[in-house]
Amino acid sequence: MNLFKYFREEIVAALGRLAEAGTLPGGLDTAKVTAEPPREEAHGDVATNAAMVLSKGAGLKPRDLAELLAAELRAHPAVVAVEVAGPGFINLRLAESFWAERLADVLKAGTNWGDGEPKGHRVNVEFVSANPTGPMHIGHARGAVVGDALASLLAKAGFDVTREYYINDAGAQVDVLARSAFLRYREALGEAIGDIPEGLYPGEYLKPVGEALAKAHGAAFKDSPEAEWLPAFRHYAVDAMMGMIREDLAALGVKHDVFTSERALVEAGRVDAALAFLEARDEIYTGVLEPPKGKVLDDWEPRPQVLFRATRFGDDVDRPLKKSDGSYTYFASDIAYHQDKFGRGFPDMIDIWGADHGGYVKRMQAAVRAVTEGQGSLDVKLCQMVNLLKGGQPYKMSKRAGTFVTLRDLVEAVGKDVVRFIMLTRKNDAHLDFDLDKVLEQSRDNPVFYVQYAHARCHSVLRHAADMWPTAPISGPALAAAPLARLTDPAELGLIKLLAGWPRLVESAAEAHEPHRVAFMLYDLAAAFHGLWNKGKDEARLRFLLEDDPDLSLARLALVRAVASVIASGLAVFGVEPVEEMR
RNA sequence: GCAGCCGUAGCUCAGCUGGAUAGAGCGCUGCCCUCCGAAGGCAGAGGUCGUAGGUUCGAAUCCUACCGGUUGCGCCA
C-alpha cells in the first residue's frame, strides 16, 4: 500500500463529506490535490495542498478552508495531530500504531513489499542493441544495466514488461564483418594475411570464426568472388557475434526476452509496408534538403530524396528514408521496427540509446506518432558516457599494456554486482565516473559497499538472535506478530517511515522511468540503519538485542528483518545479489 | 547556424514531475572512539540553485532570451 495515495483518497473523501454537508460547494476539481511527505520532519508525516489549490473554487481563503478540512481529518483514527501551516498546508501526524501496522505489512509481504498492483499494461524496453560486430565494450554496459533495471522496476510497479534487443544485421557494417571473417578464414587455411587492411575489423575475436568457417567449408571459397560467400559468411559471423554478446550480457546478469533481426524485418517486407503505410497517409514525398548551416560539407550537393514529413510531427526537418543508391536508410528500417513493436501489442515503448544518438530522438518519436497514428508513445532514455578512473585519475585503456577494454574484463575485475550498482548511481543523462579503486573500497562513499554492509549487518543481528534465543520466531511473517508498539525511539520510527515509503518510491521512479532513484533510496535507508546501529553504541538500551528484554528485542528484530527485506527488494530491482556477510 | 542534454556547497552529485528554512558523500574545522556488532561516530562552517525577465498564492523545478559546457546535424548505424 502506498500510504500517501491512501491519505489522498481520505482527503478527497473528507472534502466530499464537507460538500455533502453544504459547507463546501459541490463538484470541486480535486485533480491537483496531493498528499506528500513534507520535506521538514517537523511538519509531520503527510502534508496536503488541498486548501491552497481548492480555495478559489470553494470561495474561501486557503487557511479558512484548511481549518474546515483539518477538523474533518482529525477524526481519522490514524491521525493524532493536524496542523494548518504556512500559506495553507495541512500537516497530518500519524499514530505510532499506524507505523507499527506498516512495519507488519512489510514483514508479511517480504520482498514483495512495494510491488504495484498488476496494471494489465504492456511495456517494451529495448536496450543494448549493440551492433553484432564484436564483443561488448564498457560503453555498452551502462545502457545494458539501465535498461535491465528499468525493466525490473517497471515489472515491480505492476507493468507487463518485455526486454528486447534489436539486431542491426542489415547494414553495411555486417558486410564488413563478413569480409573480416573471410580474411580470418583465409588465415585459418594457412594463408599469410599480414596486417588487417584499413576498414576491416582487426579484432582477434574473429579468429575462431575464421577457423570454424575453414572447418565447415574447407578451401571451397578461398578464391571465390565475394558474392558467392558473403551471405553465408555474414550469417555465420553475425550468429557468432550475437553468441558472444549474449555471453557478455549473461556475465552482467542481463537477459532479453526477444531478439528482433533487422534483416528479417527487411526480408519480410516490413520496411516496404511501413513506407507504404506512410505513403498512403501522404507523409512521404521526394524533395531536396537544405545543407546544415555552420558546418562545412565539401561534398554537399543538393539532390532529391525520399523524405518523411517529420516536421508534421514535431521534428525540425524532414528526414531521408532512402540513400542515393535507392536502399533504405537506417531510419527507414527503424520506423518499420517500431511499427512492428506497436503491432505486437506495445503502445508504450522505451528505447535506451547512447547519448551520441540524441539527435535521432525527435525524428524517431515523430515517426512513432505517424506510424501508430498517435496511438503509440516512445520514450528514449539517453545514456551518457562513463569515465573510467583509477584512484581518481583517468584510466587509459590499452590492449598492449594489458589494461582491459571489454565489458567482460570489467566484470571480471570488479564483479557484476558492483558494475550494475554503480551504473545506476547517476541519472542516465549525466556523465558517470567509474573509479576502479573506489568501487572496491570499504567506506561510506562507496554506495555499493555501504548498502551491502547494511544488509549484512541486519543478517548478523539475526544470526546473533538465533544464538541467543534458539526457539524465537524470527522469520519475516512471524515477526509481524512481534510487539511492534514498543518501537518508539525517533530513530526507529524514522526507519519504519522510510520502509513505509518504499511503495511510493517504486511507483514514482517507475512512472518517471528513473531507476537511479532506487539507488538513492537504498543509500538513505542504509544510512538510517547504520545511524541507529551507531546509536546503540552510545546508548546500550537502543541495541537491537537485549538479553533482559526478549519482547523488545523481538520488535527490534522485526525492524531489522524489514530493513534487510527492503534492501534486498531494492537490490533485486538492480539485479544485485544482497550479501549476508561481508568478507 | 540549428537541435538535444547539462549548469545546485571547494569537488562529485541528489532534490520525490510547482510547495514551507535547498540535501548527501568527499574535502575542511572541532570533539569522541580500552568493551559488544572492525572496515569509525557526533557536531560545525560552507549556497544570490549559470544570468536576466515571465507565469501564480508559491519556482532549483514550468516558459522566454542570453552565457558556459557537451553531444549530434543527407546518402553511417
XYZ file of C-alpha atoms (C1' of nucleotides) in Angstrom:
660
model
C 0.000 0.000 0.000
C 1.180 3.465 -0.891
C 0.148 5.330 2.256
C 0.239 8.721 0.583
C -2.180 7.535 -2.051
C -4.353 6.241 0.738
C -4.377 9.573 2.532
C -5.022 11.441 -0.667
C -8.170 9.381 -1.035
C -9.089 10.054 2.590
C -8.677 13.787 1.979
C -10.817 13.695 -1.129
C -13.422 11.750 0.813
C -13.342 14.333 3.590
C -13.872 17.062 1.017
C -16.831 15.093 -0.283
C -18.353 14.970 3.182
C -17.916 18.713 3.575
C -19.628 19.256 0.252
C -22.473 16.953 1.227
C -22.949 18.870 4.448
C -23.196 22.062 2.432
C -20.060 23.549 3.941
C -18.311 23.482 0.596
C -19.720 23.817 -2.902
C -20.064 20.523 -4.760
C -18.136 19.485 -7.822
C -14.714 20.801 -6.804
C -11.935 19.544 -9.037
C -9.611 17.599 -6.780
C -7.172 16.577 -9.506
C -4.438 18.878 -8.198
C -4.770 17.775 -4.594
C -1.644 15.999 -3.379
C -0.659 14.108 -0.268
C 3.081 14.000 0.150
C 5.758 13.557 2.752
C 6.780 17.026 3.899
C 10.403 17.891 3.441
C 10.692 19.001 7.045
C 10.260 16.272 9.559
C 8.846 18.847 11.968
C 5.878 19.252 9.645
C 4.543 15.829 10.354
C 4.102 12.726 8.248
C 1.718 13.711 5.480
C 1.115 17.155 4.028
C -1.640 18.191 1.658
C -2.002 21.264 -0.522
C -5.788 20.756 -0.806
C -6.781 24.036 0.802
C -4.487 26.057 -1.434
C -5.499 24.530 -4.731
C -9.210 24.499 -3.915
C -9.616 27.858 -2.225
C -10.571 29.705 -5.393
C -13.229 27.189 -6.350
C -14.541 27.000 -2.814
C -14.672 30.773 -2.439
C -12.737 30.596 0.809
C -9.378 31.832 1.968
C -6.867 28.964 1.916
C -6.388 28.973 5.662
C -10.130 29.033 6.368
C -10.704 26.107 4.039
C -7.733 24.380 5.659
C -9.296 24.702 9.089
C -12.537 23.141 7.866
C -10.731 20.247 6.275
C -8.411 19.867 9.249
C -11.365 19.426 11.582
C -12.691 16.683 9.328
C -9.314 14.907 9.165
C -8.841 14.966 12.912
C -11.494 12.292 13.141
C -9.367 9.792 11.226
C -8.261 7.048 13.616
C -4.658 7.001 12.367
C -4.251 10.752 12.698
C -3.051 12.075 16.029
C -2.483 15.700 15.130
C -3.487 18.087 12.383
C -1.943 21.491 11.879
C -2.608 24.235 9.419
C 0.656 25.846 8.480
C 2.228 28.379 6.188
C 0.049 29.546 3.307
C -2.489 26.767 3.912
C -0.743 23.435 4.151
C -2.443 20.830 6.262
C 0.026 18.649 8.101
C -1.002 15.305 9.473
C 0.888 13.463 12.135
C 0.210 9.756 12.278
C -0.120 7.458 15.265
C 2.716 5.173 16.280
C 0.278 2.307 15.973
C -0.210 3.223 12.323
C 3.520 2.887 11.717
C 3.626 -0.384 13.612
C 0.976 -1.715 11.251
C 3.020 -0.625 8.246
C 6.029 -2.464 9.633
C 3.868 -5.551 9.951
C 2.834 -5.055 6.325
C 6.472 -5.022 5.254
C 7.184 -8.223 7.138
C 4.169 -10.040 5.774
C 4.941 -9.010 2.211
C 8.680 -9.704 2.351
C 10.474 -8.669 -0.804
C 7.102 -8.243 -2.481
C 6.645 -5.103 -0.409
C 6.466 -2.222 -2.833
C 5.023 -4.248 -5.690
C 2.399 -2.330 -7.604
C -0.979 -3.732 -8.500
C -0.791 -5.584 -11.814
C -1.771 -2.971 -14.343
C -2.501 -5.257 -17.269
C -0.388 -2.881 -19.313
C 2.463 -3.935 -21.549
C 5.698 -2.011 -21.926
C 8.551 -2.796 -24.278
C 12.047 -1.834 -23.195
C 14.596 -2.043 -25.969
C 18.179 -1.798 -24.837
C 21.776 -2.648 -25.675
C 21.153 -3.356 -29.363
C 24.904 -3.233 -29.911
C 25.982 -3.914 -33.452
C 26.789 -7.606 -33.897
C 30.335 -6.906 -34.965
C 32.306 -7.625 -31.841
C 32.298 -8.102 -28.107
C 30.615 -5.585 -25.854
C 32.769 -2.810 -24.504
C 32.361 -0.609 -21.491
C 30.292 1.946 -23.332
C 27.564 -0.663 -23.758
C 27.498 -1.592 -20.101
C 25.613 1.394 -18.864
C 22.776 1.076 -21.351
C 22.558 -2.622 -20.601
C 22.248 -2.064 -16.871
C 19.939 0.926 -17.094
C 17.611 -0.880 -19.477
C 17.558 -4.054 -17.450
C 16.965 -2.243 -14.154
C 14.302 -0.021 -15.650
C 12.558 -3.129 -16.941
C 12.698 -4.723 -13.480
C 11.470 -1.540 -11.885
C 8.503 -1.366 -14.234
C 7.761 -5.017 -13.581
C 7.807 -4.373 -9.844
C 5.478 -1.437 -10.326
C 2.987 -3.778 -12.000
C 3.686 -3.467 -15.708
C 3.962 -6.401 -18.036
C 7.474 -5.858 -19.353
C 9.302 -7.247 -22.364
C 13.046 -6.817 -22.707
C 14.057 -6.539 -26.306
C 17.235 -6.416 -28.372
C 17.294 -5.097 -31.921
C 19.958 -6.754 -34.017
C 21.357 -4.371 -36.617
C 22.260 -7.120 -39.031
C 21.227 -5.484 -42.278
C 23.580 -2.550 -42.695
C 26.964 -2.169 -44.297
C 28.763 -2.927 -41.045
C 27.773 -6.598 -41.124
C 29.152 -6.872 -44.640
C 32.392 -5.515 -43.269
C 32.146 -8.140 -40.578
C 31.704 -10.832 -43.212
C 34.779 -9.618 -45.106
C 36.759 -9.514 -41.889
C 35.699 -13.078 -41.177
C 36.656 -14.057 -44.691
C 40.145 -12.779 -44.076
C 40.376 -14.850 -40.913
C 39.061 -17.794 -42.887
C 41.930 -17.473 -45.315
C 44.266 -17.144 -42.395
C 42.896 -20.328 -40.884
C 43.575 -22.061 -44.203
C 47.234 -21.224 -43.784
C 47.481 -18.055 -45.807
C 49.655 -15.226 -44.521
C 47.287 -12.288 -44.257
C 49.659 -9.720 -42.839
C 48.170 -6.605 -41.300
C 44.428 -6.287 -41.274
C 43.563 -3.768 -44.007
C 42.032 -0.446 -43.080
C 38.248 -0.646 -42.934
C 38.037 -4.225 -41.675
C 37.595 -5.287 -38.063
C 41.018 -6.219 -36.703
C 39.885 -7.967 -33.514
C 41.369 -11.308 -32.530
C 37.882 -12.475 -31.641
C 37.264 -13.170 -35.314
C 39.965 -15.853 -35.459
C 37.733 -18.624 -34.088
C 35.087 -17.551 -36.582
C 37.576 -17.924 -39.424
C 38.678 -21.284 -38.114
C 35.118 -22.553 -37.851
C 34.383 -21.387 -41.373
C 37.521 -23.122 -42.613
C 36.442 -26.288 -40.920
C 32.951 -26.106 -42.387
C 33.827 -25.140 -45.922
C 37.400 -26.197 -46.392
C 39.045 -24.231 -49.199
C 35.837 -24.041 -51.207
C 35.577 -20.226 -51.102
C 39.231 -19.434 -50.855
C 39.439 -17.762 -54.241
C 35.758 -17.196 -54.913
C 34.268 -13.810 -55.676
C 32.608 -12.068 -52.748
C 29.069 -12.626 -53.951
C 29.455 -16.365 -53.509
C 30.476 -16.428 -49.905
C 29.357 -13.153 -48.376
C 25.786 -14.010 -47.363
C 26.800 -17.280 -45.753
C 29.828 -15.819 -44.026
C 27.810 -12.863 -42.843
C 25.142 -15.115 -41.445
C 27.631 -17.255 -39.622
C 29.649 -14.320 -38.291
C 26.594 -12.436 -37.063
C 25.420 -15.529 -35.234
C 28.838 -15.952 -33.683
C 28.948 -12.297 -32.601
C 25.471 -12.491 -31.139
C 26.502 -15.577 -29.228
C 29.417 -13.667 -27.820
C 27.259 -10.678 -26.954
C 24.747 -12.902 -25.202
C 27.551 -14.327 -23.123
C 28.746 -10.835 -22.268
C 25.226 -9.909 -21.248
C 24.905 -13.066 -19.208
C 28.102 -12.170 -17.370
C 26.414 -8.923 -16.473
C 23.225 -10.720 -15.487
C 21.173 -9.346 -18.362
C 18.737 -11.466 -20.307
C 16.467 -10.283 -23.108
C 13.107 -11.839 -23.859
C 13.073 -11.002 -27.540
C 15.739 -10.531 -30.191
C 14.490 -8.895 -33.352
C 16.540 -9.038 -36.520
C 16.597 -6.020 -38.770
C 17.404 -8.248 -41.735
C 14.384 -10.403 -41.021
C 12.185 -7.321 -40.987
C 13.594 -6.153 -44.288
C 13.250 -9.575 -45.890
C 9.682 -9.901 -44.672
C 8.877 -6.655 -46.466
C 8.132 -4.771 -43.281
C 10.084 -1.726 -44.358
C 8.214 -1.566 -47.646
C 4.990 -1.948 -45.717
C 5.842 0.818 -43.274
C 6.722 3.172 -46.099
C 3.559 2.254 -47.939
C 1.644 2.964 -44.754
C 3.143 6.443 -44.597
C 2.781 6.947 -48.332
C -0.911 6.239 -48.087
C -1.224 8.972 -45.495
C 0.782 11.410 -47.562
C 3.634 11.535 -45.080
C 6.257 10.844 -47.734
C 7.472 12.974 -50.622
C 10.521 13.473 -52.760
C 12.349 16.687 -52.006
C 15.675 18.392 -51.548
C 17.111 19.145 -48.121
C 18.974 22.278 -47.157
C 22.586 21.703 -46.196
C 23.215 22.028 -42.466
C 24.417 25.506 -41.630
C 27.594 26.288 -39.785
C 29.174 23.049 -40.776
C 31.415 22.617 -43.761
C 30.422 19.794 -46.070
C 32.693 19.849 -49.094
C 30.878 17.063 -50.879
C 27.425 18.527 -50.380
C 25.270 18.731 -53.432
C 21.530 19.194 -53.336
C 19.696 16.160 -54.622
C 16.159 14.938 -54.476
C 15.487 12.322 -51.848
C 12.606 10.307 -50.466
C 11.675 12.165 -47.303
C 9.395 11.588 -44.345
C 7.377 14.600 -43.264
C 8.834 14.553 -39.769
C 8.152 18.271 -39.378
C 4.448 17.480 -39.230
C 5.129 15.562 -36.037
C 7.384 17.982 -34.254
C 10.781 17.379 -35.837
C 12.923 20.198 -37.176
C 13.405 18.987 -40.711
C 12.036 16.211 -42.869
C 14.168 13.095 -42.810
C 15.509 10.875 -45.589
C 14.273 7.321 -45.915
C 16.405 6.206 -48.842
C 20.014 6.580 -49.758
C 21.042 7.805 -53.172
C 21.526 4.219 -54.298
C 17.874 3.575 -53.552
C 18.413 1.382 -50.492
C 16.775 2.192 -47.187
C 18.385 4.323 -44.536
C 18.747 3.062 -41.026
C 15.917 5.385 -40.117
C 13.564 3.664 -42.543
C 14.084 0.233 -41.082
C 13.863 1.654 -37.596
C 10.453 3.053 -38.448
C 9.395 -0.388 -39.571
C 10.829 -1.861 -36.404
C 8.880 0.460 -34.129
C 5.739 -0.118 -36.107
C 6.370 -3.820 -35.658
C 6.690 -3.427 -31.900
C 3.484 -1.435 -31.823
C 1.797 -4.134 -33.861
C 2.971 -6.763 -31.413
C 0.935 -5.049 -28.708
C 3.253 -2.433 -27.277
C 1.744 1.019 -27.441
C 4.312 2.083 -24.866
C 7.902 1.719 -25.954
C 11.077 2.720 -24.235
C 14.415 2.774 -26.036
C 17.757 3.053 -24.297
C 20.328 4.756 -26.502
C 23.791 6.194 -26.185
C 23.892 9.952 -25.830
C 25.590 10.234 -29.207
C 22.265 9.261 -30.768
C 20.479 12.143 -29.111
C 19.921 13.822 -32.440
C 17.635 10.998 -33.521
C 15.143 11.171 -30.696
C 12.840 13.735 -32.241
C 12.642 12.057 -35.605
C 12.019 8.642 -34.089
C 9.280 9.991 -31.879
C 7.822 11.761 -34.888
C 7.909 8.503 -36.819
C 6.264 6.591 -33.994
C 3.458 9.108 -33.873
C 2.982 8.825 -37.612
C 3.203 5.092 -37.898
C 0.916 4.395 -34.934
C -1.476 7.209 -35.846
C -0.910 8.811 -32.482
C -1.686 5.642 -30.540
C 1.865 4.746 -29.590
C 4.381 6.503 -27.407
C 8.140 6.319 -27.387
C 10.343 7.441 -24.532
C 14.050 7.456 -25.247
C 16.499 7.332 -22.379
C 19.920 8.561 -23.394
C 22.873 7.185 -21.505
C 25.830 9.469 -21.140
C 29.457 8.451 -21.224
C 31.124 6.535 -18.438
C 34.506 7.919 -17.432
C 36.707 5.126 -16.283
C 39.042 6.189 -13.477
C 41.549 4.539 -11.248
C 42.439 6.217 -7.987
C 40.838 9.416 -9.198
C 42.932 9.530 -12.392
C 41.577 8.878 -15.878
C 42.205 5.262 -16.703
C 43.726 4.821 -20.109
C 42.711 1.621 -21.729
C 45.304 -0.082 -23.769
C 45.480 -3.585 -25.105
C 49.222 -3.531 -25.219
C 49.556 -2.509 -21.583
C 47.205 -5.307 -20.647
C 44.594 -2.916 -19.326
C 41.180 -4.076 -20.268
C 38.792 -2.825 -22.876
C 35.843 -5.178 -22.869
C 32.775 -5.395 -20.721
C 33.757 -8.915 -19.766
C 37.091 -7.724 -18.431
C 35.413 -5.037 -16.376
C 33.016 -7.544 -14.863
C 35.872 -9.878 -14.086
C 37.822 -7.076 -12.432
C 35.170 -5.780 -10.053
C 32.220 -8.160 -10.242
C 28.861 -7.834 -11.911
C 27.073 -6.517 -8.855
C 29.475 -3.625 -8.493
C 29.203 -2.744 -12.175
C 25.440 -2.872 -12.021
C 25.029 -0.829 -8.895
C 27.483 1.908 -9.855
C 25.912 2.299 -13.289
C 22.672 3.169 -11.522
C 24.018 5.761 -9.136
C 23.561 8.593 -11.600
C 20.739 9.855 -13.721
C 21.056 8.211 -17.114
C 21.686 11.509 -18.860
C 24.506 12.612 -16.558
C 28.134 11.682 -17.012
C 29.241 8.939 -14.676
C 32.637 8.440 -13.105
C 33.510 4.811 -12.576
C 36.557 4.576 -10.349
C 38.014 1.087 -10.357
C 39.558 1.604 -6.931
C 36.729 3.424 -5.231
C 34.092 0.859 -6.170
C 36.010 -1.767 -4.224
C 36.682 0.494 -1.267
C 35.042 -0.294 2.034
C 33.827 3.120 3.047
C 30.818 5.283 3.261
C 31.443 6.963 -0.057
C 31.256 3.688 -1.897
C 27.496 3.201 -2.118
C 27.699 -0.450 -3.129
C 29.647 -1.335 -0.055
C 27.594 0.898 2.210
C 24.290 -0.641 1.150
C 25.591 -4.196 1.137
C 27.112 -3.671 4.542
C 23.778 -2.539 5.961
C 22.162 -5.684 4.634
C 24.930 -7.862 6.019
C 24.663 -6.187 9.403
C 20.957 -6.958 9.517
C 21.706 -10.597 8.960
C 24.470 -10.509 11.506
C 21.933 -9.362 14.090
C 19.506 -12.076 13.045
C 22.249 -14.693 13.401
C 23.086 -13.444 16.863
C 19.438 -13.558 17.820
C 19.197 -17.146 16.699
C 22.122 -17.945 19.004
C 20.646 -16.069 21.927
C 17.115 -17.409 21.609
C 17.240 -20.558 19.530
C 13.482 -21.020 19.612
C 12.465 -17.425 18.944
C 10.213 -16.931 15.900
C 12.340 -14.655 13.745
C 11.084 -15.335 10.235
C 9.536 -12.352 8.483
C 5.873 -13.328 8.796
C 6.368 -14.483 12.393
C 7.939 -11.179 13.340
C 4.866 -9.367 12.062
C 3.268 -10.553 15.280
C 6.037 -9.135 17.479
C 5.113 -6.357 19.928
C 5.891 -3.649 17.414
C 4.280 -0.936 19.509
C 7.423 -0.989 21.609
C 9.383 0.673 18.839
C 9.145 4.274 19.950
C 12.592 5.760 19.527
C 12.617 8.500 16.864
C 15.381 6.694 15.012
C 13.321 3.506 14.950
C 10.216 5.304 13.780
C 12.259 7.142 11.181
C 13.434 3.855 9.791
C 9.894 2.486 9.663
C 8.803 5.583 7.783
C 11.490 5.009 5.179
C 10.334 1.418 4.757
C 6.741 2.550 4.509
C 7.715 4.979 1.748
C 9.169 2.271 -0.479
C 5.963 1.613 -2.462
C 5.651 5.291 -3.266
C 9.228 5.413 -4.440
C 8.798 2.372 -6.670
C 5.715 3.913 -8.193
C 7.191 7.324 -8.883
C 10.546 6.017 -10.104
C 8.743 3.659 -12.471
C 6.477 6.388 -13.723
C 9.422 8.696 -14.348
C 11.474 5.851 -15.882
C 14.267 6.674 -13.446
C 15.790 3.611 -11.809
C 18.587 5.657 -10.248
C 16.145 6.872 -7.617
C 16.212 3.398 -6.141
C 19.950 3.728 -5.584
C 19.498 6.914 -3.594
C 16.674 5.410 -1.594
C 18.836 2.399 -0.755
C 21.662 4.658 0.307
C 19.336 6.690 2.546
C 17.911 3.559 4.064
C 21.374 2.156 4.705
C 22.443 5.456 6.285
C 19.427 5.449 8.600
C 20.086 1.878 9.608
C 23.785 2.436 10.247
C 22.800 5.509 12.246
C 20.533 3.506 14.500
C 23.225 0.880 14.880
C 25.705 3.506 15.950
C 23.263 4.977 18.418
C 23.301 1.593 20.083
C 26.994 2.058 20.705
C 26.394 5.128 22.830
C 23.118 4.093 24.385
C 23.135 0.453 25.329
C 19.359 0.360 25.716
C 18.994 1.076 21.988
C 20.784 -2.080 20.936
C 18.777 -4.479 18.922
C 19.318 -7.440 21.200
C 18.700 -7.009 24.934
C 19.085 -10.205 26.871
C 16.819 -8.982 29.658
C 14.032 -7.851 27.320
C 13.237 -10.508 24.734
C 9.974 -8.787 23.789
C 11.590 -5.522 22.831
C 14.369 -7.451 21.118
C 11.777 -9.259 19.060
C 10.208 -5.971 17.997
C 13.627 -4.659 17.003
C 14.410 -7.859 15.145
C 11.235 -7.221 13.211
C 12.588 -3.824 12.217
C 15.950 -5.313 11.292
C 14.310 -8.028 9.237
C 12.194 -5.454 7.444
C 15.202 -3.281 6.630
C 17.009 -6.293 5.188
C 13.951 -7.190 3.202
C 13.516 -3.750 1.631
C 17.216 -3.531 0.818
C 17.003 -6.952 -0.791
C 13.951 -5.855 -2.698
C 15.689 -2.740 -3.996
C 18.796 -4.670 -4.932
C 16.588 -7.144 -6.749
C 15.382 -4.315 -8.970
C 19.022 -3.670 -9.792
C 19.783 -7.337 -10.301
C 22.312 -7.184 -7.486
C 22.712 -10.056 -5.068
C 22.318 -8.951 -1.439
C 25.118 -10.371 0.696
C 24.558 -11.676 4.202
C 28.181 -11.461 5.284
C 30.985 -9.111 4.349
C 34.228 -10.846 3.673
C 23.796 28.269 -37.701
C 20.126 24.561 -35.687
C 18.696 20.765 -32.115
C 19.103 17.578 -27.603
C 21.218 17.226 -22.763
C 23.678 19.580 -18.680
C 24.829 24.114 -15.275
C 22.742 23.343 -7.334
C 28.328 23.862 -1.361
C 35.685 23.886 -2.774
C 34.812 18.621 -5.510
C 31.177 14.595 -7.145
C 26.111 14.699 -7.259
C 20.544 14.200 -5.084
C 16.294 17.186 -4.904
C 10.182 12.816 -4.764
C 7.226 15.929 -12.060
C 5.294 23.561 -8.612
C 5.468 23.554 -2.088
C 7.253 25.557 3.711
C 14.159 27.089 6.490
C 17.540 23.609 -0.823
C 20.130 17.971 0.957
C 24.106 13.738 0.901
C 29.139 11.959 0.317
C 34.146 13.615 -0.138
C 37.256 17.604 1.479
C 37.799 21.279 5.621
C 37.340 22.516 11.238
C 36.408 20.725 16.265
C 35.324 16.885 19.680
C 34.623 11.359 20.746
C 36.429 6.084 19.623
C 40.495 0.455 26.096
C 34.467 -3.364 25.767
C 29.694 -5.869 22.471
C 28.191 -5.687 16.208
C 36.410 -3.991 12.756
C 36.181 -1.907 7.967
C 34.529 4.706 12.836
C 30.892 8.133 15.348
C 28.976 13.121 16.504
C 28.892 18.253 15.552
C 30.123 22.748 12.702
C 31.388 26.048 8.758
C 30.302 26.251 3.633
C 24.660 28.370 -1.374
C 22.089 35.415 -4.703
C 20.343 26.896 -7.314
C 24.701 29.994 -14.578
C 22.418 35.330 -15.719
C 18.019 38.362 -16.702
C 12.974 38.526 -17.286
C 7.990 35.997 -17.126
C 3.787 32.624 -15.460
C 0.976 32.282 -9.700
C -0.882 32.009 -3.541
C 4.365 29.696 -4.144
C 9.819 28.442 -8.942
C 16.155 24.911 -8.244
C 11.686 22.676 -10.688
C 7.366 25.422 -15.860
C 8.037 29.474 -20.199
C 11.319 33.094 -22.976
C 16.092 35.261 -24.021
C 21.089 35.242 -23.202
C 26.033 32.937 -21.098
C 29.066 28.498 -20.402
C 29.917 23.067 -21.173
C 28.653 18.715 -24.019
C 26.630 15.500 -27.944
C 24.865 15.444 -32.664
C 23.344 17.697 -37.591
C 21.788 13.997 -46.124
C 23.455 9.121 -48.945
C 26.941 5.593 -41.017
C 24.388 2.514 -37.592
